[in-house]
Short mmCIF file of C-alpha atoms in Angstrom, two decimals:
data_model
loop_
_atom_site.label_atom_id
_atom_site.label_comp_id
_atom_site.label_asym_id
_atom_site.label_seq_id
_atom_site.Cartn_x
_atom_site.Cartn_y
_atom_site.Cartn_z
CA MET A 132 166.33 93.01 64.01
CA ALA A 133 164.19 92.15 67.07
CA ARG A 134 160.48 91.87 66.49
CA PRO A 135 158.27 94.14 68.65
CA THR A 136 156.55 92.34 71.52
CA ARG A 137 152.79 92.14 71.11
CA THR A 138 150.60 93.15 74.02
CA LEU A 139 146.93 92.73 74.86
CA TRP A 140 146.13 95.99 73.06
CA GLY A 141 148.37 95.46 70.04
CA SER A 142 150.89 98.15 69.08
CA LEU A 143 150.71 101.82 68.11
CA THR A 144 151.11 100.93 64.44
CA ALA A 145 148.82 97.89 64.57
CA PRO A 146 146.27 98.42 67.35
CA THR A 147 143.80 95.72 68.22
CA LEU A 148 141.37 95.00 71.04
CA PRO A 149 140.03 91.86 72.73
CA PRO A 150 136.37 90.99 72.04
CA PHE A 151 135.07 91.96 75.48
CA VAL A 152 135.84 95.64 74.83
CA ALA A 153 133.47 95.94 71.85
CA ALA A 154 130.86 93.73 73.54
CA ALA A 155 130.90 95.61 76.85
CA THR A 156 130.77 98.97 75.08
CA MET A 157 127.78 97.85 73.03
CA LEU A 158 125.96 96.50 76.09
CA ALA A 159 126.47 99.88 77.77
CA THR A 160 123.91 101.26 75.31
CA LEU A 161 121.10 99.20 76.88
CA PRO A 162 119.85 102.05 79.14
CA LEU A 163 121.01 104.81 76.76
CA LEU A 164 119.40 103.94 73.42
CA ARG A 165 115.64 103.96 73.06
CA PRO A 166 113.63 102.28 74.48
CA GLY A 167 116.14 102.33 77.34
CA VAL A 168 115.34 103.79 80.71
CA PHE A 169 117.25 107.02 79.90
CA GLY A 170 116.86 106.79 76.11
CA GLU A 171 114.57 109.77 75.67
CA SER A 172 117.35 112.13 76.81
CA THR A 173 120.48 110.09 76.05
CA ALA A 174 119.76 108.64 72.58
CA LEU A 175 122.53 110.71 70.96
CA ALA A 176 125.03 109.64 73.61
CA GLY A 177 123.90 106.03 73.17
CA CYS A 178 124.51 106.21 69.43
CA ALA A 179 127.99 107.63 70.08
CA VAL A 180 128.77 104.74 72.45
CA ALA A 181 127.56 102.26 69.81
CA VAL A 182 129.91 103.87 67.27
CA LEU A 183 132.79 103.49 69.74
CA ALA A 184 131.93 99.79 70.03
CA ALA A 185 132.04 99.49 66.23
CA ILE A 186 135.45 101.19 66.15
CA ALA A 187 136.71 98.71 68.76
CA ALA A 188 135.43 95.85 66.60
CA LEU A 189 137.16 97.28 63.52
CA LEU A 190 140.45 97.55 65.41
CA ARG A 191 140.07 93.91 66.40
CA ARG A 192 139.77 92.90 62.74
CA GLU A 193 143.51 93.63 62.37
CA ARG A 194 143.95 90.20 63.94
CA VAL A 195 140.61 88.38 63.56
CA ARG A 196 138.73 87.90 60.32
CA ALA A 197 135.06 88.82 60.38
CA ARG A 198 132.41 86.16 59.78
CA PRO A 199 129.19 88.15 59.38
CA VAL A 200 125.77 86.54 59.58
CA PRO A 201 123.83 87.53 56.41
CA ALA A 202 120.63 87.99 58.43
CA VAL A 203 122.00 91.01 60.31
CA PRO A 204 122.76 93.23 57.26
CA LEU A 205 119.40 92.16 55.84
CA LEU A 206 117.65 93.35 58.99
CA VAL A 207 119.52 96.68 58.95
CA GLY A 208 118.66 97.23 55.29
CA LEU A 209 114.94 96.55 55.76
CA VAL A 210 114.75 98.78 58.84
CA ALA A 211 116.55 101.53 56.90
CA VAL A 212 113.99 101.33 54.08
CA ALA A 213 111.13 101.40 56.61
CA TYR A 214 112.55 104.47 58.34
CA LEU A 215 113.18 106.20 55.01
CA TRP A 216 109.49 105.72 54.26
CA MET A 217 108.65 107.15 57.68
CA VAL A 218 110.77 110.26 57.06
CA GLY A 219 109.38 110.74 53.55
CA HIS A 220 105.84 110.23 54.75
CA GLY A 221 106.43 112.73 57.53
CA ALA A 222 107.71 115.30 55.06
CA ALA A 223 104.44 115.03 53.14
CA VAL A 224 102.14 115.08 56.15
CA PHE A 225 103.70 116.62 59.23
CA ALA A 226 105.08 120.04 60.15
CA PRO A 227 108.80 120.78 59.63
CA ASP A 228 109.70 120.35 63.31
CA ARG A 229 108.17 116.88 63.26
CA VAL A 230 110.24 115.99 60.17
CA ARG A 231 113.40 116.99 62.04
CA ASP A 232 112.49 114.59 64.83
CA LEU A 233 111.82 111.78 62.35
CA PHE A 234 115.14 112.39 60.57
CA GLN A 235 116.92 112.33 63.91
CA ASP A 236 115.21 109.01 64.69
CA PHE A 237 116.44 107.68 61.34
CA VAL A 238 120.06 108.74 61.92
CA LEU A 239 120.25 107.49 65.51
CA THR A 240 118.45 104.19 64.88
CA ILE A 241 120.12 103.20 61.61
CA GLY A 242 123.53 104.47 62.74
CA SER A 243 123.32 102.38 65.89
CA LEU A 244 122.14 99.28 63.99
CA VAL A 245 125.05 99.59 61.54
CA ALA A 246 127.36 99.65 64.57
CA PHE A 247 125.64 96.51 65.85
CA ALA A 248 126.21 94.79 62.50
CA ILE A 249 129.94 95.58 62.65
CA VAL A 250 130.32 94.27 66.21
CA LEU A 251 128.22 91.14 65.61
CA ALA A 252 130.32 90.15 62.60
CA ASP A 253 133.01 88.91 65.00
CA PRO A 254 132.03 85.44 66.36
CA ARG A 255 133.58 85.98 69.80
CA ALA A 256 132.14 89.48 70.12
CA ARG A 257 128.66 88.33 69.08
CA ARG A 258 128.77 85.54 71.65
CA ALA A 259 129.90 88.03 74.32
CA VAL A 260 127.09 90.47 73.43
CA ALA A 261 124.43 87.75 73.54
CA ARG A 262 125.74 86.32 76.80
CA GLY A 263 126.11 89.80 78.28
CA PHE A 264 122.50 90.63 77.44
CA VAL A 265 121.27 87.49 79.20
CA VAL A 266 123.46 88.27 82.21
CA ALA A 267 122.13 91.84 82.36
CA VAL A 268 118.52 90.59 82.32
CA VAL A 269 119.25 87.97 85.01
CA LEU A 270 120.91 90.58 87.24
CA VAL A 271 117.91 92.90 86.95
CA CYS A 272 115.55 90.02 87.70
CA ALA A 273 117.66 88.95 90.70
CA SER A 274 117.53 92.52 91.97
CA TRP A 275 113.73 92.41 91.72
CA VAL A 276 113.64 89.17 93.74
CA VAL A 277 115.77 90.76 96.49
CA THR A 278 113.51 93.82 96.51
CA ALA A 279 110.38 91.68 96.71
CA LEU A 280 111.84 89.69 99.64
CA LEU A 281 112.66 92.95 101.40
CA TRP A 282 109.09 94.15 100.88
CA GLY A 283 107.82 90.90 102.34
CA VAL A 284 109.76 91.62 105.52
CA ALA A 285 109.57 95.41 105.85
CA GLY A 286 106.45 96.23 103.79
CA LEU A 287 105.76 97.37 100.24
CA GLY A 288 107.95 100.25 99.07
CA ALA A 289 110.69 99.63 101.64
CA GLY A 290 114.35 100.14 100.73
CA GLN A 291 114.03 103.10 98.37
CA LEU A 292 117.48 104.46 97.50
CA THR A 293 116.86 107.36 95.14
CA THR A 294 114.81 108.44 92.13
CA VAL A 295 115.74 108.57 88.45
CA PRO A 296 114.01 109.90 85.33
CA VAL A 297 112.32 107.07 83.43
CA GLY A 298 111.29 107.76 79.84
CA THR A 299 109.20 110.89 79.59
CA VAL A 300 107.39 110.51 82.93
CA GLU A 301 108.27 112.00 86.28
CA LEU A 302 111.02 110.70 88.57
CA GLN A 303 110.58 107.07 89.57
CA PRO A 304 111.99 105.25 92.64
CA VAL A 305 115.01 102.94 92.74
CA TYR A 306 114.92 100.22 95.42
CA VAL A 307 117.61 98.10 97.05
CA PRO A 308 119.78 96.75 95.45
CA PHE A 309 119.19 98.46 92.05
CA THR A 310 115.55 97.84 91.11
CA ILE A 311 114.07 100.63 88.97
CA SER A 312 110.26 100.74 89.04
CA TYR A 313 107.68 102.34 86.78
CA SER A 314 104.21 103.21 88.03
CA THR A 315 102.21 100.75 90.14
CA SER A 316 99.55 98.11 89.59
CA GLU A 317 96.95 96.66 91.91
CA VAL A 318 97.68 93.09 93.02
CA PHE A 319 95.07 91.51 95.30
CA GLY A 320 94.06 94.94 96.57
CA LEU A 321 97.61 96.27 97.05
CA GLU A 322 99.40 98.86 94.89
CA VAL A 323 102.66 97.18 93.85
CA PRO A 324 105.55 98.94 92.01
CA ARG A 325 106.27 97.45 88.58
CA LEU A 326 109.77 96.45 87.49
CA THR A 327 111.09 98.46 84.54
CA GLY A 328 114.80 97.61 84.81
CA PHE A 329 116.70 99.08 81.89
CA GLY A 330 113.52 99.60 79.81
CA ARG A 331 111.57 102.80 79.31
CA GLU A 332 108.53 101.11 80.78
CA SER A 333 107.57 97.73 82.12
CA GLY A 334 106.39 96.35 78.77
CA TRP A 335 109.87 96.74 77.30
CA MET A 336 111.46 94.93 80.24
CA ALA A 337 108.93 92.12 79.83
CA MET A 338 110.00 91.82 76.18
CA SER A 339 113.66 91.63 77.24
CA CYS A 340 112.87 88.92 79.81
CA ALA A 341 110.97 86.83 77.26
CA ALA A 342 113.75 87.21 74.68
CA ALA A 343 116.43 86.32 77.26
CA TRP A 344 114.49 83.14 78.12
CA PHE A 345 114.91 81.88 74.55
CA LEU A 346 118.47 83.19 74.18
CA THR A 347 119.76 81.16 77.13
CA ASP A 348 120.03 78.00 75.04
CA ALA A 349 121.74 79.84 72.18
CA VAL A 350 124.52 81.13 74.45
CA GLY A 351 125.01 77.97 76.50
CA TYR A 352 123.29 79.07 79.74
CA ARG A 353 121.01 76.11 80.50
CA ALA A 354 120.91 76.22 84.31
CA HIS A 355 117.37 76.05 85.69
CA TRP A 356 117.95 78.89 88.17
CA VAL A 357 118.68 81.26 85.27
CA LYS A 358 115.24 80.70 83.77
CA VAL A 359 113.58 80.82 87.19
CA LEU A 360 115.04 84.29 87.79
CA ILE A 361 113.95 85.42 84.32
CA LEU A 362 110.40 84.25 85.03
CA ALA A 363 110.45 86.10 88.36
CA GLY A 364 111.49 89.31 86.60
CA LEU A 365 108.81 88.84 83.94
CA ALA A 366 106.21 88.52 86.69
CA GLY A 367 107.66 91.59 88.40
CA THR A 368 106.96 93.76 85.35
CA LEU A 369 103.21 93.07 85.78
CA SER A 370 102.95 93.54 82.01
CA THR A 371 99.79 92.04 80.54
CA ALA A 372 101.04 92.19 76.95
CA GLY A 373 104.48 90.87 77.90
CA PHE A 374 102.98 87.93 79.77
CA GLY A 375 100.58 87.10 76.95
CA VAL A 376 103.31 87.27 74.30
CA PHE A 377 105.59 85.01 76.33
CA VAL A 378 103.07 82.23 76.95
CA VAL A 379 101.93 82.19 73.31
CA VAL A 380 105.47 82.13 71.87
CA LEU A 381 106.49 79.49 74.41
CA ALA A 382 103.59 77.27 73.32
CA LEU A 383 104.53 77.78 69.67
CA ASP A 384 108.16 76.93 70.35
CA VAL A 385 107.52 73.86 72.48
CA PHE A 386 104.83 72.24 70.35
CA LEU A 387 105.10 73.51 66.78
CA ARG A 388 108.83 74.06 66.20
CA PRO A 389 110.16 71.59 63.60
CA ARG A 390 112.58 69.12 65.18
CA GLY A 391 113.59 67.10 62.15
CA GLY A 392 112.09 63.92 60.75
CA ILE A 393 108.48 62.89 60.31
CA GLY A 394 106.86 60.51 62.74
CA LEU A 395 103.73 59.80 64.71
CA GLY A 396 105.19 61.37 67.86
CA GLY A 397 105.97 64.63 66.10
CA PHE A 398 102.55 64.71 64.47
CA LEU A 399 100.77 64.17 67.79
CA ARG A 400 102.95 66.81 69.45
CA GLN A 401 102.00 69.38 66.83
CA ILE A 402 98.30 68.48 67.05
CA GLY A 403 98.53 68.88 70.81
CA GLY A 404 100.31 72.16 70.20
CA LEU A 405 97.14 73.65 68.75
CA ALA A 406 95.36 72.92 72.01
CA ALA A 407 98.34 74.30 73.95
CA ILE A 408 98.25 77.55 71.98
CA ALA A 409 94.53 77.86 72.67
CA GLY A 410 95.28 77.27 76.36
CA ALA A 411 98.07 79.86 76.28
CA GLY A 412 95.64 82.37 74.78
CA TRP A 413 93.14 81.62 77.54
CA VAL A 414 95.85 82.13 80.19
CA ALA A 415 96.86 85.44 78.59
CA LEU A 416 93.24 86.59 78.78
CA TYR A 417 92.11 85.32 82.17
CA ALA A 418 95.20 84.77 84.35
CA PRO A 419 94.97 86.62 87.67
CA VAL A 420 97.00 89.85 87.97
CA LEU A 421 98.70 89.50 84.55
CA GLY A 422 95.74 88.53 82.37
CA LEU A 423 93.86 90.95 80.14
CA SER A 424 90.71 90.72 82.21
CA ALA A 425 92.67 91.72 85.32
CA LYS A 426 94.16 94.65 83.40
CA GLN A 427 90.68 95.86 82.45
CA SER A 428 89.71 96.21 86.08
CA SER A 429 93.00 97.69 87.34
CA ASN A 430 93.99 100.04 84.46
CA GLU A 431 90.92 100.55 82.34
CA THR A 432 91.90 104.03 81.08
CA SER A 433 95.22 102.92 79.56
CA LEU A 434 93.61 99.89 77.95
CA ALA A 435 90.81 102.00 76.48
CA GLU A 436 93.28 104.48 74.96
CA ARG A 437 95.28 101.70 73.36
CA GLN A 438 92.09 100.13 72.04
CA ASP A 439 91.00 103.42 70.46
CA ALA A 440 94.37 103.81 68.73
CA THR A 441 94.28 100.19 67.54
CA ASP A 442 90.74 100.60 66.19
CA ALA A 443 91.89 103.67 64.25
CA GLY A 444 94.63 101.57 62.64
CA VAL A 445 92.14 98.91 61.61
CA ARG A 446 89.87 101.56 60.05
CA ALA A 447 92.85 103.06 58.22
CA LEU A 448 93.30 99.78 56.31
CA THR A 449 90.30 100.73 54.16
CA GLU A 450 90.08 104.50 54.64
CA SER A 451 93.71 105.73 54.49
CA PRO A 452 96.25 102.87 54.15
CA LEU A 453 99.08 105.32 53.45
CA GLY A 454 98.68 106.90 56.87
CA GLY A 455 98.07 110.43 58.02
CA LEU A 456 97.72 112.43 61.21
CA GLY A 457 96.67 110.17 64.06
CA SER A 458 94.29 112.11 66.26
CA GLU A 459 93.71 109.45 68.91
CA LYS A 460 95.67 109.45 72.15
CA GLN A 461 98.55 106.96 71.98
CA ALA A 462 98.35 106.94 68.18
CA GLY A 463 101.20 104.83 66.81
CA ILE A 464 101.51 102.92 70.09
CA ASN A 465 101.69 99.62 68.19
CA LEU A 466 102.05 98.39 64.62
CA VAL A 467 98.29 98.15 64.09
CA SER A 468 97.70 101.75 65.14
CA ASP A 469 100.76 102.78 63.12
CA ILE A 470 98.78 102.12 59.95
CA ALA A 471 96.84 105.30 60.71
CA VAL A 472 100.05 107.27 61.37
CA ASN A 473 102.96 106.04 59.23
CA GLY A 474 100.98 103.96 56.76
CA LEU A 475 100.71 100.30 55.83
CA PRO A 476 104.05 100.23 53.90
CA PHE A 477 105.91 101.14 57.11
CA VAL A 478 104.16 98.38 59.04
CA VAL A 479 104.88 95.79 56.35
CA LEU A 480 108.55 96.77 56.09
CA VAL A 481 109.06 96.67 59.86
CA SER A 482 107.35 93.27 60.04
CA LEU A 483 109.60 91.91 57.29
CA ALA A 484 112.68 93.36 58.99
CA ILE A 485 111.89 91.49 62.20
CA LEU A 486 110.64 88.15 60.86
CA VAL A 487 112.52 87.43 57.61
CA PRO A 488 116.12 87.55 58.99
CA ALA A 489 115.22 85.12 61.77
CA PHE A 490 114.44 82.39 59.22
CA VAL A 491 117.75 82.83 57.36
CA ALA A 492 119.89 83.44 60.46
CA PRO A 493 122.28 80.45 60.59
CA GLY A 494 125.48 81.08 58.70
CA ARG A 495 128.00 78.66 57.27
CA GLY A 496 129.04 76.08 59.85
CA ALA A 497 126.48 77.26 62.40
CA GLY A 498 124.92 74.87 64.87
CA ARG A 499 121.25 75.69 64.37
CA LEU A 500 119.12 75.72 67.53
CA GLY A 501 116.08 77.62 66.26
CA ARG A 502 116.32 80.36 68.91
CA ALA A 503 116.23 83.34 66.53
CA VAL A 504 112.63 82.71 65.47
CA PRO A 505 111.07 82.78 68.99
CA VAL A 506 113.03 85.94 69.86
CA ALA A 507 111.85 87.57 66.64
CA LEU A 508 108.27 86.52 67.43
CA VAL A 509 108.55 88.03 70.91
CA VAL A 510 109.70 91.36 69.46
CA PHE A 511 107.17 91.30 66.63
CA LEU A 512 104.18 90.51 68.84
CA THR A 513 105.28 93.13 71.39
CA LEU A 514 105.39 95.79 68.67
CA LEU A 515 102.19 94.49 67.12
CA LEU A 516 100.19 94.72 70.34
CA SER A 517 101.62 97.23 72.78
CA GLN A 518 104.80 99.14 71.86
CA PRO A 519 105.83 101.60 69.11
CA ALA A 520 108.22 100.56 66.34
CA ALA A 521 109.46 104.09 65.68
CA ALA A 522 112.71 105.00 67.45
CA SER A 523 112.96 101.63 69.22
CA THR A 524 116.58 100.80 68.44
CA TRP A 525 117.15 97.97 70.92
CA ALA A 526 114.01 96.15 69.78
CA PHE A 527 115.59 95.66 66.35
CA ALA A 528 119.05 95.15 67.86
CA LEU A 529 117.67 92.30 69.96
CA VAL A 530 116.59 90.47 66.81
CA ALA A 531 120.06 91.10 65.34
CA VAL A 532 121.70 89.66 68.47
CA ALA A 533 119.47 86.57 68.30
CA CYS A 534 120.29 86.05 64.61
CA ALA A 535 124.00 86.48 65.34
CA ALA A 536 123.84 83.98 68.22
CA GLU A 537 122.10 81.55 65.87
CA GLY A 538 125.14 81.90 63.59
CA LEU A 539 127.53 80.50 66.20
CA THR A 540 129.01 77.08 65.62
CA THR A 541 128.43 74.32 68.14
CA ALA A 542 132.01 74.63 69.38
CA GLU A 543 131.73 78.42 69.79
CA ARG A 544 128.45 78.06 71.66
CA ALA A 545 129.94 75.55 74.09
CA GLU A 546 133.23 77.40 74.60
CA PRO A 547 133.59 78.76 78.14
CA GLY A 548 133.82 82.44 78.89
CA THR A 549 136.71 84.78 78.34
CA PRO A 550 139.98 83.60 79.94
CA ALA A 551 141.75 85.55 82.63
CA LEU A 552 143.56 88.75 81.71
CA ALA A 553 146.92 87.30 82.71
CA ARG A 554 146.53 84.44 80.25
CA TRP A 555 145.72 86.92 77.52
CA HIS A 556 148.89 88.85 78.27
CA ARG A 557 150.99 85.72 78.07
CA TRP A 558 149.33 84.69 74.82
CA TRP A 559 149.77 88.09 73.17
CA ALA A 560 153.40 88.30 74.31
CA GLY A 561 154.08 85.03 72.52
CA ARG A 562 154.79 82.99 75.66
CA ALA A 563 151.50 81.04 75.71
CA ALA A 564 152.62 78.50 73.16
CA ALA A 565 155.16 77.03 75.53
CA ALA A 566 152.67 77.00 78.42
CA SER A 567 149.74 75.49 76.54
CA SER A 568 151.75 73.10 74.35
CA PRO A 569 154.66 71.80 76.44
CA THR A 570 157.60 70.34 74.59
CA PRO A 571 157.28 66.55 74.47
CA PRO A 572 159.99 64.70 76.39
CA ALA A 573 163.01 63.70 74.38
CA VAL A 574 163.13 60.13 73.24
CA PRO A 575 166.47 58.60 74.30
CA ILE A 576 168.55 57.38 71.43
CA PRO A 577 170.26 54.07 72.25
CA SER A 578 174.02 54.01 71.86
CA PRO A 579 175.50 51.47 69.47
CA ALA A 580 175.92 48.11 71.14
CA ARG A 581 179.47 46.90 71.65
CA PRO A 582 180.10 43.77 69.64
CA PRO A 583 180.56 40.74 71.88
CA ALA A 584 184.01 39.33 72.19
CA ALA A 585 184.68 36.22 70.21
CA LEU A 586 184.88 33.00 72.13
CA GLY A 587 188.37 32.64 73.29
CA GLY A 588 189.29 36.13 72.09
CA GLU A 589 191.02 38.97 73.85
CA ARG A 590 189.83 40.29 77.17
CA SER A 591 190.20 43.90 78.25
#
């Protein structure tokens, strides 16, 4: 009986999918899940797309065994406990309609993160997701560079294509080639649009740029132009908090990250790292345009509102550590102010969910590079200082992606990208073996030698 020919997509009775399907489907949730650019209105659709990616990954397991990274389920579990606290706390404090919103946040966030855990359990899919995220960030940053060059020639604001809804604010412009902006900031006396990319606001895009910077090594993208474009995009966000977080984490990573062994050089590097961190803090405070002092003069109202909410969180540490009804504007805007809203237990659980998995990320056989910790620090400091932890699915997913990339082996990290579709077809049809492993040439077998005729014997 002839065996059925396998195809790229498997068979009807044994379906399977290549890794790029699950990875591409998961990356499609970047603008759809919160804090994506459309996430406030498309979070349910984004969760559905994430579930489809998980189904694609499960179909692939018919052929490929999963190799999950323990850090990812740990992260999902801790976030689930934190969100359960948030829902329970809301039931005791808030009105019923608010509880419905919190429960919806729980279902969409945890459901999407479970889908991420399923996809990232496949080594090739996790590498494709991590590489795809870096590529998406680089493309957005390259678009910003093109837009900025166009403005330099034709004037600020030139090349507007259309407008799109961004977060909960009014329609925002999209510039050539596909640069989405969010509000404006004053730069040397000029009002300049701020890059928001696939984020709900510029601060989220700055977090993605900083995380992509550290992920480039983990996915094998070490070209200098990649990091130059990422830096350009980070500058284009004009995000004070994003810039400050990046320079501080970069100083920590360069000077204080353990590199193995104990020696005078390492000791001096770490001592110098303390001075570098102090210098990074000074740059974050006083750098022109992106520093905190520049933000105070250009956007004093926003900074004052965030400061009021943060001060309320600090007071709640002693007055109401279990949280309550935040009355300040922008209450819950960061983890500190969240103490006054969702309580200290929520803040502690979220902090553990972000930081603990990064230190246990490498799995069996992984080639540790130490990239998960800086990515986790970028996300943690962003949430600590400037962005809300509630309903921020991709913030947690980014830590999961970094932990999964840390779980790649050295060979998997160095392996080139996905082969051409035609080669896949040949491989799945069973004809690749002959093409990739040609049959060795036959070794000639010598024929038996004819015995020599005896001297003086018969001649033929």
